[in-house]
PDB file of C-alpha atoms in Angstrom:
ATOM      1  CA  MET A   1       8.887 -17.229   5.760  1.00  0.00           C
ATOM      2  CA  SER A   2       9.207 -19.873   3.111  1.00  0.00           C
ATOM      3  CA  PRO A   3       8.151 -19.220  -0.491  1.00  0.00           C
ATOM      4  CA  ALA A   4       5.315 -20.942  -2.320  1.00  0.00           C
ATOM      5  CA  ARG A   5       5.815 -24.678  -2.262  1.00  0.00           C
ATOM      6  CA  ASP A   6       2.830 -26.511  -3.745  1.00  0.00           C
ATOM      7  CA  ARG A   7       0.475 -25.885  -6.594  1.00  0.00           C
ATOM      8  CA  GLY A   8      -3.208 -26.352  -5.906  1.00  0.00           C
ATOM      9  CA  PRO A   9      -6.032 -26.315  -8.420  1.00  0.00           C
ATOM     10  CA  GLU A  10      -6.047 -22.484  -8.471  1.00  0.00           C
ATOM     11  CA  GLY A  11      -2.286 -21.880  -8.258  1.00  0.00           C
ATOM     12  CA  PRO A  12       0.579 -22.260  -5.786  1.00  0.00           C
ATOM     13  CA  THR A  13      -0.003 -22.369  -2.041  1.00  0.00           C
ATOM     14  CA  ASP A  14       2.218 -21.222   0.806  1.00  0.00           C
ATOM     15  CA  ASP A  15       3.202 -23.100   3.961  1.00  0.00           C
ATOM     16  CA  THR A  16      -0.061 -22.077   5.682  1.00  0.00           C
ATOM     17  CA  GLY A  17      -2.260 -23.383   2.858  1.00  0.00           C
ATOM     18  CA  GLY A  18      -3.067 -19.920   1.514  1.00  0.00           C
ATOM     19  CA  ARG A  19      -3.198 -19.320  -2.230  1.00  0.00           C
ATOM     20  CA  VAL A  20      -0.326 -17.225  -3.575  1.00  0.00           C
ATOM     21  CA  VAL A  21      -1.774 -14.621  -5.954  1.00  0.00           C
ATOM     22  CA  LEU A  22       1.403 -12.561  -6.434  1.00  0.00           C
ATOM     23  CA  ALA A  23       4.955 -13.874  -6.177  1.00  0.00           C
ATOM     24  CA  GLN A  24       8.181 -11.876  -6.034  1.00  0.00           C
ATOM     25  CA  ALA A  25       8.560 -11.346  -9.786  1.00  0.00           C
ATOM     26  CA  GLU A  26       4.917 -10.297 -10.151  1.00  0.00           C
ATOM     27  CA  ILE A  27       5.180  -7.803  -7.281  1.00  0.00           C
ATOM     28  CA  SER A  28       8.282  -6.289  -8.912  1.00  0.00           C
ATOM     29  CA  ARG A  29       6.511  -6.022 -12.268  1.00  0.00           C
ATOM     30  CA  ALA A  30       3.465  -4.427 -10.642  1.00  0.00           C
ATOM     31  CA  LEU A  31       5.602  -1.786  -8.937  1.00  0.00           C
ATOM     32  CA  ARG A  32       7.475  -0.991 -12.148  1.00  0.00           C
ATOM     33  CA  ARG A  33       4.166  -0.588 -13.991  1.00  0.00           C
ATOM     34  CA  ILE A  34       2.812   1.684 -11.238  1.00  0.00           C
ATOM     35  CA  ALA A  35       5.993   3.782 -11.450  1.00  0.00           C
ATOM     36  CA  HIS A  36       5.471   4.288 -15.191  1.00  0.00           C
ATOM     37  CA  GLU A  37       1.796   5.151 -14.623  1.00  0.00           C
ATOM     38  CA  ILE A  38       2.707   7.709 -11.943  1.00  0.00           C
ATOM     39  CA  LEU A  39       5.175   9.409 -14.282  1.00  0.00           C
ATOM     40  CA  GLU A  40       2.685   9.390 -17.138  1.00  0.00           C
ATOM     41  CA  GLY A  41      -0.112  10.783 -14.980  1.00  0.00           C
ATOM     42  CA  ASN A  42       2.145  13.455 -13.499  1.00  0.00           C
ATOM     43  CA  LYS A  43       3.910  14.254 -16.787  1.00  0.00           C
ATOM     44  CA  GLY A  44       7.267  13.454 -15.187  1.00  0.00           C
ATOM     45  CA  SER A  45       8.738  13.412 -11.701  1.00  0.00           C
ATOM     46  CA  GLU A  46       8.529  17.119 -10.865  1.00  0.00           C
ATOM     47  CA  ASP A  47       7.046  17.914  -7.419  1.00  0.00           C
ATOM     48  CA  LEU A  48       6.407  14.229  -6.621  1.00  0.00           C
ATOM     49  CA  VAL A  49       6.511  13.039  -3.004  1.00  0.00           C
ATOM     50  CA  LEU A  50       5.796   9.465  -1.915  1.00  0.00           C
ATOM     51  CA  MET A  51       4.309   8.906   1.549  1.00  0.00           C
ATOM     52  CA  GLY A  52       4.160   5.313   2.783  1.00  0.00           C
ATOM     53  CA  ILE A  53       1.416   4.229   5.177  1.00  0.00           C
ATOM     54  CA  PRO A  54       2.846   1.882   7.843  1.00  0.00           C
ATOM     55  CA  THR A  55       3.505  -0.873   7.987  1.00  0.00           C
ATOM     56  CA  ARG A  56       4.090  -2.329   4.518  1.00  0.00           C
ATOM     57  CA  GLY A  57       3.242   0.809   2.625  1.00  0.00           C
ATOM     58  CA  VAL A  58       6.593   2.233   3.753  1.00  0.00           C
ATOM     59  CA  PRO A  59       8.887  -0.321   2.049  1.00  0.00           C
ATOM     60  CA  LEU A  60       6.568  -0.281  -0.978  1.00  0.00           C
ATOM     61  CA  ALA A  61       7.001   3.501  -1.214  1.00  0.00           C
ATOM     62  CA  ARG A  62      10.789   3.082  -1.104  1.00  0.00           C
ATOM     63  CA  ARG A  63      10.651   0.439  -3.827  1.00  0.00           C
ATOM     64  CA  LEU A  64       8.490   2.731  -5.954  1.00  0.00           C
ATOM     65  CA  ALA A  65      11.035   5.521  -5.474  1.00  0.00           C
ATOM     66  CA  ASP A  66      13.762   3.132  -6.686  1.00  0.00           C
ATOM     67  CA  ALA A  67      11.664   2.201  -9.726  1.00  0.00           C
ATOM     68  CA  LEU A  68      11.012   5.879 -10.493  1.00  0.00           C
ATOM     69  CA  HIS A  69      14.730   6.556 -10.200  1.00  0.00           C
ATOM     70  CA  ASP A  70      15.458   3.739 -12.659  1.00  0.00           C
ATOM     71  CA  VAL A  71      13.158   5.395 -15.205  1.00  0.00           C
ATOM     72  CA  GLU A  72      13.793   9.112 -14.619  1.00  0.00           C
ATOM     73  CA  GLY A  73      17.212   9.142 -12.980  1.00  0.00           C
ATOM     74  CA  VAL A  74      15.997  11.424 -10.179  1.00  0.00           C
ATOM     75  CA  GLU A  75      15.592  10.868  -6.457  1.00  0.00           C
ATOM     76  CA  ILE A  76      11.944  11.062  -5.404  1.00  0.00           C
ATOM     77  CA  PRO A  77      11.429  12.131  -1.759  1.00  0.00           C
ATOM     78  CA  VAL A  78       9.919   9.405   0.421  1.00  0.00           C
ATOM     79  CA  GLY A  79       8.227   9.909   3.775  1.00  0.00           C
ATOM     80  CA  THR A  80       6.211   7.995   6.358  1.00  0.00           C
ATOM     81  CA  LEU A  81       2.664   8.923   7.323  1.00  0.00           C
ATOM     82  CA  ASP A  82       1.524   7.794  10.760  1.00  0.00           C
ATOM     83  CA  ILE A  83      -2.260   7.410  10.942  1.00  0.00           C
ATOM     84  CA  THR A  84      -2.625   5.876  14.407  1.00  0.00           C
ATOM     85  CA  MET A  85      -4.528   8.720  16.074  1.00  0.00           C
ATOM     86  CA  TYR A  86      -6.657   9.367  12.985  1.00  0.00           C
ATOM     87  CA  ARG A  87      -8.227   5.916  12.799  1.00  0.00           C
ATOM     88  CA  ASP A  88     -11.937   5.572  13.494  1.00  0.00           C
ATOM     89  CA  ASP A  89     -11.526   2.128  15.079  1.00  0.00           C
ATOM     90  CA  LEU A  90      -9.373   3.089  18.068  1.00  0.00           C
ATOM     91  CA  ARG A  91     -12.070   2.032  20.503  1.00  0.00           C
ATOM     92  CA  SER A  92     -12.657  -1.378  18.917  1.00  0.00           C
ATOM     93  CA  GLN A  93      -9.092  -2.386  17.991  1.00  0.00           C
ATOM     94  CA  PRO A  94      -6.104  -3.161  20.222  1.00  0.00           C
ATOM     95  CA  VAL A  95      -3.919  -0.201  21.063  1.00  0.00           C
ATOM     96  CA  ARG A  96      -1.458   0.427  18.230  1.00  0.00           C
ATOM     97  CA  ALA A  97       2.053   1.733  18.724  1.00  0.00           C
ATOM     98  CA  MET A  98       2.387   5.218  17.301  1.00  0.00           C
ATOM     99  CA  GLU A  99       4.918   5.706  14.526  1.00  0.00           C
ATOM    100  CA  ARG A 100       6.238   9.182  13.965  1.00  0.00           C
ATOM    101  CA  SER A 101       5.390  10.716  10.601  1.00  0.00           C
ATOM    102  CA  GLN A 102       8.536  11.542   8.651  1.00  0.00           C
ATOM    103  CA  VAL A 103       8.109  14.346   6.154  1.00  0.00           C
ATOM    104  CA  PRO A 104      10.792  14.670   3.455  1.00  0.00           C
ATOM    105  CA  GLU A 105      12.865  17.823   3.324  1.00  0.00           C
ATOM    106  CA  GLY A 106      10.851  20.385   1.396  1.00  0.00           C
ATOM    107  CA  GLY A 107       7.568  19.265   2.954  1.00  0.00           C
ATOM    108  CA  VAL A 108       4.341  18.511   1.103  1.00  0.00           C
ATOM    109  CA  ASP A 109       2.989  22.020   0.405  1.00  0.00           C
ATOM    110  CA  GLY A 110       2.302  22.426  -3.300  1.00  0.00           C
ATOM    111  CA  LYS A 111       3.526  18.906  -4.052  1.00  0.00           C
ATOM    112  CA  VAL A 112       1.846  15.971  -5.725  1.00  0.00           C
ATOM    113  CA  VAL A 113       1.733  13.467  -2.877  1.00  0.00           C
ATOM    114  CA  VAL A 114       1.285   9.787  -3.700  1.00  0.00           C
ATOM    115  CA  LEU A 115       0.044   7.814  -0.709  1.00  0.00           C
ATOM    116  CA  VAL A 116       1.334   4.237  -0.854  1.00  0.00           C
ATOM    117  CA  ASP A 117      -0.282   1.275   0.902  1.00  0.00           C
ATOM    118  CA  ASP A 118      -0.279  -2.485   0.516  1.00  0.00           C
ATOM    119  CA  VAL A 119      -4.004  -3.338   0.486  1.00  0.00           C
ATOM    120  CA  LEU A 120      -7.043  -1.166  -0.228  1.00  0.00           C
ATOM    121  CA  TYR A 121     -10.124  -2.621   1.450  1.00  0.00           C
ATOM    122  CA  SER A 122     -12.792  -0.547   3.240  1.00  0.00           C
ATOM    123  CA  GLY A 123     -11.077   2.776   2.512  1.00  0.00           C
ATOM    124  CA  ARG A 124     -10.918   3.759   6.185  1.00  0.00           C
ATOM    125  CA  THR A 125      -7.123   3.575   6.368  1.00  0.00           C
ATOM    126  CA  VAL A 126      -6.889   5.965   3.416  1.00  0.00           C
ATOM    127  CA  ARG A 127      -9.405   8.336   5.022  1.00  0.00           C
ATOM    128  CA  ALA A 128      -7.229   8.399   8.148  1.00  0.00           C
ATOM    129  CA  ALA A 129      -4.152   8.997   5.976  1.00  0.00           C
ATOM    130  CA  LEU A 130      -5.815  11.983   4.290  1.00  0.00           C
ATOM    131  CA  ASP A 131      -6.643  13.479   7.685  1.00  0.00           C
ATOM    132  CA  SER A 132      -3.071  12.924   8.871  1.00  0.00           C
ATOM    133  CA  LEU A 133      -1.652  14.449   5.689  1.00  0.00           C
ATOM    134  CA  ALA A 134      -3.854  17.530   6.069  1.00  0.00           C
ATOM    135  CA  ASP A 135      -2.107  18.255   9.383  1.00  0.00           C
ATOM    136  CA  LEU A 136       1.292  18.220   7.662  1.00  0.00           C
ATOM    137  CA  GLY A 137       0.568  20.694   4.890  1.00  0.00           C
ATOM    138  CA  ARG A 138      -1.460  21.417   1.779  1.00  0.00           C
ATOM    139  CA  PRO A 139      -0.418  19.324  -1.237  1.00  0.00           C
ATOM    140  CA  ARG A 140      -1.335  20.462  -4.730  1.00  0.00           C
ATOM    141  CA  ALA A 141      -2.838  17.013  -5.359  1.00  0.00           C
ATOM    142  CA  VAL A 142      -3.043  13.660  -3.595  1.00  0.00           C
ATOM    143  CA  ARG A 143      -2.962  10.318  -5.384  1.00  0.00           C
ATOM    144  CA  LEU A 144      -3.225   6.763  -4.069  1.00  0.00           C
ATOM    145  CA  ALA A 145      -1.110   3.765  -5.102  1.00  0.00           C
ATOM    146  CA  VAL A 146      -1.803   0.287  -3.706  1.00  0.00           C
ATOM    147  CA  LEU A 147      -0.320  -3.092  -4.425  1.00  0.00           C
ATOM    148  CA  VAL A 148      -3.699  -4.848  -4.059  1.00  0.00           C
ATOM    149  CA  ASP A 149      -7.280  -3.601  -4.307  1.00  0.00           C
ATOM    150  CA  ARG A 150      -9.520  -6.265  -2.802  1.00  0.00           C
ATOM    151  CA  GLY A 151     -12.821  -4.395  -3.088  1.00  0.00           C
ATOM    152  CA  HIS A 152     -15.548  -4.103  -0.408  1.00  0.00           C
ATOM    153  CA  ARG A 153     -15.289  -0.315  -0.064  1.00  0.00           C
ATOM    154  CA  GLU A 154     -17.159   1.355   2.786  1.00  0.00           C
ATOM    155  CA  LEU A 155     -16.139   4.885   1.796  1.00  0.00           C
ATOM    156  CA  PRO A 156     -16.098   6.579  -1.647  1.00  0.00           C
ATOM    157  CA  ILE A 157     -12.358   6.094  -2.135  1.00  0.00           C
ATOM    158  CA  ARG A 158     -10.543   4.542  -5.086  1.00  0.00           C
ATOM    159  CA  ALA A 159      -6.917   4.029  -5.969  1.00  0.00           C
ATOM    160  CA  ASP A 160      -5.290   5.875  -8.868  1.00  0.00           C
ATOM    161  CA  TYR A 161      -2.652   3.165  -9.310  1.00  0.00           C
ATOM    162  CA  VAL A 162      -3.261  -0.524  -8.580  1.00  0.00           C
ATOM    163  CA  GLY A 163      -0.853  -3.438  -8.818  1.00  0.00           C
ATOM    164  CA  LYS A 164      -3.598  -6.067  -8.850  1.00  0.00           C
ATOM    165  CA  ASN A 165      -7.375  -5.975  -8.519  1.00  0.00           C
ATOM    166  CA  LEU A 166      -8.244  -9.003  -6.411  1.00  0.00           C
ATOM    167  CA  PRO A 167     -11.938  -9.875  -5.989  1.00  0.00           C
ATOM    168  CA  THR A 168     -12.392 -11.389  -2.526  1.00  0.00           C
ATOM    169  CA  ALA A 169     -15.037 -12.529  -0.118  1.00  0.00           C
ATOM    170  CA  HIS A 170     -15.387 -10.553   3.121  1.00  0.00           C
ATOM    171  CA  ALA A 171     -14.301 -13.613   5.104  1.00  0.00           C
ATOM    172  CA  GLU A 172     -11.072 -14.083   3.198  1.00  0.00           C
ATOM    173  CA  ARG A 173      -7.762 -12.681   4.400  1.00  0.00           C
ATOM    174  CA  VAL A 174      -5.246 -10.982   2.136  1.00  0.00           C
ATOM    175  CA  SER A 175      -1.692 -11.037   3.465  1.00  0.00           C
ATOM    176  CA  VAL A 176       1.072  -8.990   1.870  1.00  0.00           C
ATOM    177  CA  ARG A 177       4.515 -10.270   2.790  1.00  0.00           C
ATOM    178  CA  LEU A 178       7.603  -8.279   1.915  1.00  0.00           C
ATOM    179  CA  ALA A 179      11.257  -9.202   2.194  1.00  0.00           C
ATOM    180  CA  GLU A 180      11.954  -6.164   4.390  1.00  0.00           C
ATOM    181  CA  SER A 181       9.618  -7.352   7.160  1.00  0.00           C
ATOM    182  CA  ASP A 182       8.721 -10.966   6.378  1.00  0.00           C
ATOM    183  CA  GLY A 183      11.740 -12.436   4.607  1.00  0.00           C
ATOM    184  CA  SER A 184      10.064 -12.955   1.232  1.00  0.00           C
ATOM    185  CA  ASP A 185       7.719 -11.275  -1.256  1.00  0.00           C
ATOM    186  CA  GLN A 186       4.241 -12.775  -1.607  1.00  0.00           C
ATOM    187  CA  VAL A 187       0.600 -11.806  -1.637  1.00  0.00           C
ATOM    188  CA  VAL A 188      -1.471 -14.632  -0.191  1.00  0.00           C
ATOM    189  CA  ILE A 189      -5.230 -15.035   0.080  1.00  0.00           C
ATOM    190  CA  SER A 190      -6.652 -17.426   2.666  1.00  0.00           C
ATOM    191  CA  ALA A 191      -9.581 -18.069   4.957  1.00  0.00           C
ATOM    192  CA  PRO A 192      -9.117 -16.217   8.263  1.00  0.00           C
ATOM    193  CA  ALA A 193      -8.485 -17.960  11.549  1.00  0.00           C
ATOM    194  CA  SER A 194     -11.555 -18.079  13.749  1.00  0.00           C
ATOM    195  CA  GLY A 195     -12.234 -14.559  14.949  1.00  0.00           C
ATOM    196  CA  GLY A 196      -9.288 -13.229  12.959  1.00  0.00           C
ATOM    197  CA  GLU A 197      -9.158  -9.808  11.390  1.00  0.00           C
ATOM    198  CA  THR A 198      -9.344  -9.586   7.618  1.00  0.00           C
ATOM    199  CA  LEU A 199      -7.402  -7.087   5.543  1.00  0.00           C
TER     200      LEU A 199
END
């Protein structure tokens, strides 16, 4: 995936014509800021557990753990939270491959669990994540960190930590690309392909 190449009237565009709203350096800065906010809100790193929501929430959770380590010098446990069977769109969406939840050693009971995802949109993914988490244990508190909040909530859910608030139209598509899965770091907003799913 090639990086931003041209600059349109509202900023750089990628090779598909989408508008790049966050580049690599801005994503890194956003994650560092979120790490500081998590530590401030939790009064340190004690009892913190990060749980990434597949797909891109998982590498984001690992990057946040690295950023927290840079600040506090401690290893924050990171896990993966599969939400496949908890989604409310199983009948209307293509079958998704299940990904096994991976709970860090020590579990989530009594911990402050920070759910990590790439884009917050309707809130339904987060609702499914909360249901999935409830089957794994009983955290002391649950927080939500997202790289992008694009609005258009359908459920009363909000993020505690946000990298960028990005007002969008329903028809627009927000794509988060990360080096771990896509070869480069970008957040791109574009018009969807005909019949395409928006995030």
